[in-house]
């Protein structure tokens, strides 16, 4: 049970809100679940710690919290109620107050932490409630879309969660507040996050090996496929490659014939790509997208390198834009 769940069982809602350490623990908890990466964790902890100091005191946010009905005692019920009523006391027309000292953004970050505790249907209902209220002020509405993208879509965000981001973009597409030209970005983002979702069949493509042989993703015979988009010369990619090479779990799966690793280069510097082949094991499929269809046809939304997916035997997405720690956790269930 995480810290937030413990707090949600309490009768006094202000129990944990008053402490910056509470927020820090929650963010670290969610970060560790996502990355299981010491470098990433340390980097973001430093950023969060700095942010927490900037938030002193948080009494303003505390005063905006809704009163929790005493009859709601279950953690899930309390989280759902809080998500739905989080913005009740906010006046979105008062932009001077909301933008001062990043108050709205700080409130929004804490709101996203609450969304991480509730199911998809409750998230959609909560986000729709927020966005409808935000329509009271155009500037506020656009700002929420901006920070929603910043925290839930950008790959470098420790809170990146495309599934939670979908309701924001769907609302942006149907609101009459935005002009058609202003919906171009939300439409692109929505199409991106709906591509290769968890549980969907991963888009197929043709890959080319260094010897000129070709194959296609869906023809790979293995219980699992680790689809690894990398870029030659990318230091972070090299670090991940080294971690994969020494991972006992990954090596066991490969030796048992249960896992295939397909690395894909989507660029056009062929000589450079060939030079970096010695960095991977011979058991891996070291390839490139010679047809350049992945980017041109938007088959995969590659926000940064490295980007990895875990696919099952039928090439359905098990984990999207994931991390090695999440993959190891998946097999360690």
Coordinates of C-alpha atoms in Angstrom, one line a residue:
X1 CA 0.0 0.0 0.0
X2 CA 1.5 3.4 -1.0
X3 CA 1.6 6.6 1.0
X4 CA -1.4 8.1 -0.8
X5 CA -3.5 5.0 -0.1
X6 CA -2.7 5.2 3.5
X7 CA -3.6 8.9 3.7
X8 CA -6.9 8.2 1.9
X9 CA -8.0 5.9 4.7
X10 CA -7.7 8.8 7.2
X11 CA -10.7 10.8 8.3
X12 CA -8.8 14.1 8.2
X13 CA -7.9 15.0 4.7
X14 CA -5.3 17.6 5.7
X15 CA -3.3 14.8 7.5
X16 CA -0.8 14.5 4.7
X17 CA -1.3 17.5 2.5
X18 CA 0.5 19.8 4.9
X19 CA 3.8 18.1 4.4
X20 CA 6.0 18.6 1.4
X21 CA 7.6 15.3 2.2
X22 CA 4.3 13.7 1.5
X23 CA 4.3 14.9 -2.0
X24 CA 8.0 14.0 -2.4
X25 CA 7.3 10.4 -1.3
X26 CA 4.4 10.0 -3.7
X27 CA 6.4 11.3 -6.6
X28 CA 9.3 9.1 -5.8
X29 CA 7.0 6.1 -5.4
X30 CA 5.4 6.7 -8.9
X31 CA 8.8 7.4 -10.4
X32 CA 10.3 4.1 -9.1
X33 CA 7.3 2.2 -10.4
X34 CA 7.9 3.7 -13.9
X35 CA 11.6 3.8 -14.3
X36 CA 13.4 1.6 -11.9
X37 CA 16.4 3.6 -13.0
X38 CA 18.8 5.1 -10.4
X39 CA 20.0 7.9 -12.6
X40 CA 16.5 9.0 -13.6
X41 CA 15.3 8.8 -10.0
X42 CA 18.2 10.8 -8.6
X43 CA 17.7 13.5 -11.3
X44 CA 14.0 13.9 -10.7
X45 CA 14.3 13.7 -6.9
X46 CA 16.7 16.7 -7.1
X47 CA 14.2 18.6 -9.3
X48 CA 11.3 17.7 -7.0
X49 CA 13.2 18.7 -3.9
X50 CA 13.9 22.1 -5.4
X51 CA 10.2 22.4 -6.4
X52 CA 9.1 21.5 -2.9
X53 CA 11.2 24.3 -1.4
X54 CA 9.6 26.7 -3.9
X55 CA 6.1 25.6 -2.8
X56 CA 6.6 26.7 0.9
X57 CA 4.1 27.2 2.3
X58 CA 1.3 25.0 0.6
X59 CA -1.5 26.4 2.8
X60 CA -3.0 28.0 -0.3
X61 CA -3.5 24.7 -2.0
X62 CA -4.7 23.1 1.2
X63 CA -7.4 25.8 1.5
X64 CA -8.7 24.9 -2.0
X65 CA -9.1 21.2 -1.2
X66 CA -12.8 20.0 -1.1
X67 CA -14.2 18.7 2.2
X68 CA -14.2 15.0 2.3
X69 CA -17.6 13.5 3.3
X70 CA -17.3 11.5 6.5
X71 CA -19.3 8.6 5.1
X72 CA -16.8 8.0 2.3
X73 CA -14.3 5.8 4.1
X74 CA -12.8 3.5 1.5
X75 CA -9.5 4.7 -0.1
X76 CA -10.9 4.1 -3.6
X77 CA -14.0 6.1 -2.9
X78 CA -12.1 8.9 -1.3
X79 CA -9.7 9.1 -4.3
X80 CA -12.6 9.1 -6.7
X81 CA -14.4 11.9 -4.8
X82 CA -11.3 14.0 -4.5
X83 CA -10.5 13.6 -8.3
X84 CA -14.1 14.7 -9.2
X85 CA -14.3 17.6 -6.8
X86 CA -10.6 18.8 -6.7
X87 CA -11.3 21.9 -8.6
X88 CA -14.6 22.9 -7.0
X89 CA -13.2 25.9 -5.2
X90 CA -11.1 27.2 -8.1
X91 CA -12.2 30.3 -9.9
X92 CA -10.6 29.9 -13.4
X93 CA -11.4 33.5 -14.3
X94 CA -9.1 34.8 -11.6
X95 CA -5.9 34.3 -13.7
X96 CA -3.9 36.7 -11.7
X97 CA -4.3 34.5 -8.6
X98 CA -3.9 31.2 -10.5
X99 CA -0.7 32.2 -12.3
X100 CA 1.0 33.8 -9.4
X101 CA 3.9 31.7 -8.1
X102 CA 2.9 28.9 -10.5
X103 CA -0.1 28.2 -8.3
X104 CA -2.3 26.6 -11.0
X105 CA 0.6 24.4 -12.2
X106 CA 1.5 23.2 -8.7
X107 CA -2.2 22.4 -8.1
X108 CA -2.3 20.6 -11.4
X109 CA 0.7 18.4 -10.6
X110 CA -0.9 17.3 -7.4
X111 CA -4.2 16.6 -9.3
X112 CA -2.3 14.3 -11.7
X113 CA -1.0 12.3 -8.7
X114 CA -4.6 11.7 -7.7
X115 CA -5.5 10.6 -11.2
X116 CA -2.8 8.0 -11.0
X117 CA -4.9 6.3 -8.3
X118 CA -8.2 6.0 -10.1
X119 CA -9.4 3.9 -13.0
X120 CA -9.8 5.1 -16.6
X121 CA -13.6 5.8 -16.5
X122 CA -13.2 7.9 -13.3
X123 CA -10.3 9.7 -14.8
X124 CA -12.3 10.7 -17.9
X125 CA -15.2 11.9 -15.8
X126 CA -12.8 14.0 -13.6
X127 CA -10.9 15.5 -16.6
X128 CA -14.2 16.4 -18.4
X129 CA -15.3 18.1 -15.2
X130 CA -12.1 20.1 -15.0
X131 CA -12.1 21.1 -18.7
X132 CA -15.7 22.1 -18.7
X133 CA -15.0 24.4 -15.7
X134 CA -11.8 25.7 -17.4
X135 CA -13.8 26.8 -20.4
X136 CA -14.8 29.8 -18.2
X137 CA -11.5 31.4 -19.2
X138 CA -9.8 30.8 -22.6
X139 CA -6.3 31.6 -21.2
X140 CA -6.8 29.1 -18.4
X141 CA -8.1 26.4 -20.7
X142 CA -5.1 26.7 -23.1
X143 CA -2.7 26.7 -20.1
X144 CA -4.2 23.4 -18.8
X145 CA -3.8 21.8 -22.2
X146 CA -0.1 23.0 -22.2
X147 CA 0.8 21.7 -18.8
X148 CA -1.2 18.5 -19.4
X149 CA 1.1 17.8 -22.4
X150 CA 4.1 18.8 -20.4
X151 CA 3.5 16.3 -17.6
X152 CA 1.5 13.5 -19.2
X153 CA 2.9 13.4 -22.7
X154 CA 6.5 14.5 -22.8
X155 CA 8.8 11.5 -22.5
X156 CA 11.2 13.2 -20.1
X157 CA 8.4 13.7 -17.5
X158 CA 8.4 11.2 -14.6
X159 CA 4.6 11.5 -14.7
X160 CA 4.3 10.7 -18.4
X161 CA 1.1 8.6 -18.8
X162 CA -0.4 8.7 -22.3
X163 CA -3.6 6.9 -21.2
X164 CA -4.3 9.6 -18.6
X165 CA -3.6 12.2 -21.3
X166 CA -6.2 10.9 -23.7
X167 CA -9.2 12.5 -22.0
X168 CA -7.6 16.0 -22.2
X169 CA -7.1 15.7 -25.9
X170 CA -10.5 14.3 -26.6
X171 CA -12.1 17.2 -24.8
X172 CA -10.0 19.7 -26.7
X173 CA -11.2 18.1 -29.9
X174 CA -14.9 18.5 -29.1
X175 CA -14.9 21.9 -27.3
X176 CA -16.4 24.9 -29.2
X177 CA -13.9 27.2 -27.4
X178 CA -11.1 26.4 -29.8
X179 CA -10.9 27.3 -33.5
X180 CA -10.2 24.5 -36.0
X181 CA -6.6 25.6 -36.4
X182 CA -6.1 25.4 -32.7
X183 CA -7.2 21.8 -32.7
X184 CA -4.4 20.7 -35.1
X185 CA -2.0 20.1 -32.2
X186 CA -4.5 18.2 -30.0
X187 CA -5.5 16.1 -33.0
X188 CA -1.9 15.2 -33.7
X189 CA -1.3 14.3 -30.0
X190 CA -4.4 12.3 -29.8
X191 CA -3.5 10.3 -32.9
X192 CA -0.1 9.7 -31.5
X193 CA -1.2 8.4 -28.1
X194 CA -3.8 6.2 -29.7
X195 CA -1.2 4.5 -31.9
X196 CA 0.1 1.1 -30.6
X197 CA -1.8 1.4 -27.3
X198 CA -1.3 -1.3 -24.7
X199 CA -3.4 -4.3 -25.8
X200 CA -3.4 -3.3 -29.5
X201 CA -1.6 -5.1 -32.3
X202 CA 1.7 -3.3 -32.9
X203 CA 2.0 -1.8 -36.3
X204 CA 4.0 -4.1 -38.7
X205 CA 6.9 -2.9 -40.8
X206 CA 9.8 -4.3 -42.8
X207 CA 13.3 -4.2 -41.3
X208 CA 16.7 -4.6 -43.0
X209 CA 19.7 -6.2 -41.4
X210 CA 23.3 -5.2 -42.0
X211 CA 23.8 -8.0 -44.5
X212 CA 20.8 -6.8 -46.6
X213 CA 18.4 -9.5 -45.5
X214 CA 14.9 -8.3 -44.7
X215 CA 12.0 -9.4 -42.5
X216 CA 9.0 -8.0 -40.9
X217 CA 8.0 -7.5 -37.2
X218 CA 5.0 -9.8 -37.3
X219 CA 7.0 -12.7 -38.7
X220 CA 9.4 -12.8 -35.7
X221 CA 8.8 -16.1 -33.9
X222 CA 9.1 -15.8 -30.2
X223 CA 6.8 -15.6 -27.1
X224 CA 8.0 -12.1 -26.6
X225 CA 9.6 -9.4 -28.8
X226 CA 11.5 -6.4 -27.3
X227 CA 11.2 -3.7 -29.9
X228 CA 14.1 -1.3 -29.4
X229 CA 14.3 2.0 -31.3
X230 CA 17.8 3.3 -31.0
X231 CA 20.1 5.8 -32.7
X232 CA 23.8 5.1 -33.4
X233 CA 26.0 7.3 -31.2
X234 CA 23.3 7.9 -28.6
X235 CA 25.0 7.6 -25.2
X236 CA 21.7 6.7 -23.4
X237 CA 21.0 4.0 -26.0
X238 CA 24.5 2.6 -25.4
X239 CA 23.9 2.6 -21.7
X240 CA 20.6 0.7 -22.1
X241 CA 22.2 -1.8 -24.5
X242 CA 24.8 -2.6 -21.9
X243 CA 22.2 -3.1 -19.3
X244 CA 20.3 -5.4 -21.5
X245 CA 23.4 -7.4 -22.3
X246 CA 24.1 -8.0 -18.6
X247 CA 20.5 -8.5 -17.4
X248 CA 20.2 -12.1 -16.2
X249 CA 16.5 -12.2 -16.8
X250 CA 16.8 -10.9 -20.4
X251 CA 19.6 -13.4 -21.1
X252 CA 17.7 -16.3 -19.7
X253 CA 14.6 -15.5 -21.8
X254 CA 16.8 -15.2 -24.9
X255 CA 18.7 -18.5 -24.2
X256 CA 15.3 -20.2 -23.7
X257 CA 14.1 -19.0 -27.1
X258 CA 11.3 -17.0 -25.5
X259 CA 12.5 -13.5 -26.3
X260 CA 13.8 -11.8 -29.4
X261 CA 15.3 -8.3 -29.4
X262 CA 14.8 -6.3 -32.5
X263 CA 16.7 -3.0 -32.6
X264 CA 15.6 -0.5 -35.2
X265 CA 17.4 2.6 -36.6
X266 CA 14.9 4.9 -38.3
X267 CA 17.5 7.3 -39.7
X268 CA 19.4 7.3 -43.0
X269 CA 23.1 7.3 -42.0
X270 CA 23.7 3.7 -43.0
X271 CA 27.5 3.7 -42.6
X272 CA 27.3 5.1 -39.1
X273 CA 24.6 2.5 -38.2
X274 CA 26.8 -0.4 -39.5
X275 CA 29.7 0.9 -37.4
X276 CA 27.8 0.4 -34.2
X277 CA 26.7 -3.2 -34.8
X278 CA 29.5 -4.6 -32.6
X279 CA 27.8 -3.0 -29.6
X280 CA 25.0 -5.5 -29.6
X281 CA 24.9 -9.3 -29.2
X282 CA 24.8 -11.6 -32.3
X283 CA 21.6 -13.0 -31.0
X284 CA 19.9 -9.7 -31.5
X285 CA 18.3 -8.5 -34.7
X286 CA 20.2 -5.3 -35.5
X287 CA 18.2 -3.5 -38.2
X288 CA 17.1 -0.3 -39.8
X289 CA 14.0 1.0 -41.5
X290 CA 15.4 1.2 -45.0
X291 CA 12.0 2.1 -46.4
X292 CA 11.7 5.1 -44.0
X293 CA 8.1 4.2 -43.4
X294 CA 8.1 4.3 -39.6
X295 CA 8.5 8.0 -39.4
X296 CA 6.9 9.0 -42.7
X297 CA 3.7 7.0 -42.1
X298 CA 3.6 7.6 -38.3
X299 CA 3.7 3.9 -37.6
X300 CA 5.3 4.6 -34.2
X301 CA 5.4 7.7 -32.1
X302 CA 9.1 7.9 -31.2
X303 CA 9.5 10.8 -28.8
X304 CA 13.1 10.2 -28.0
X305 CA 15.9 7.5 -28.1
X306 CA 15.9 4.9 -26.8
X307 CA 12.2 3.9 -27.0
X308 CA 11.3 0.4 -26.2
X309 CA 8.1 -1.8 -26.5
X310 CA 7.4 -5.2 -25.2
X311 CA 5.2 -7.3 -27.4
X312 CA 3.6 -10.7 -26.9
X313 CA 3.6 -13.7 -29.3
X314 CA 0.9 -12.2 -31.4
X315 CA 2.7 -8.9 -31.4
X316 CA 0.2 -7.2 -29.2
X317 CA 1.6 -4.4 -27.1
X318 CA 2.3 -5.4 -23.5
X319 CA 4.3 -2.3 -22.5
X320 CA 4.6 0.9 -24.5
X321 CA 7.5 3.4 -24.4
X322 CA 8.7 1.6 -21.4
X323 CA 11.9 1.0 -19.4
X324 CA 14.0 -2.0 -18.6
X325 CA 12.9 -2.0 -15.0
X326 CA 9.2 -2.2 -16.1
X327 CA 10.1 -5.1 -18.4
X328 CA 11.9 -7.0 -15.7
X329 CA 9.0 -6.3 -13.3
X330 CA 6.6 -7.7 -15.9
X331 CA 8.4 -11.0 -16.1
X332 CA 8.9 -11.0 -12.3
X333 CA 5.2 -11.1 -11.6

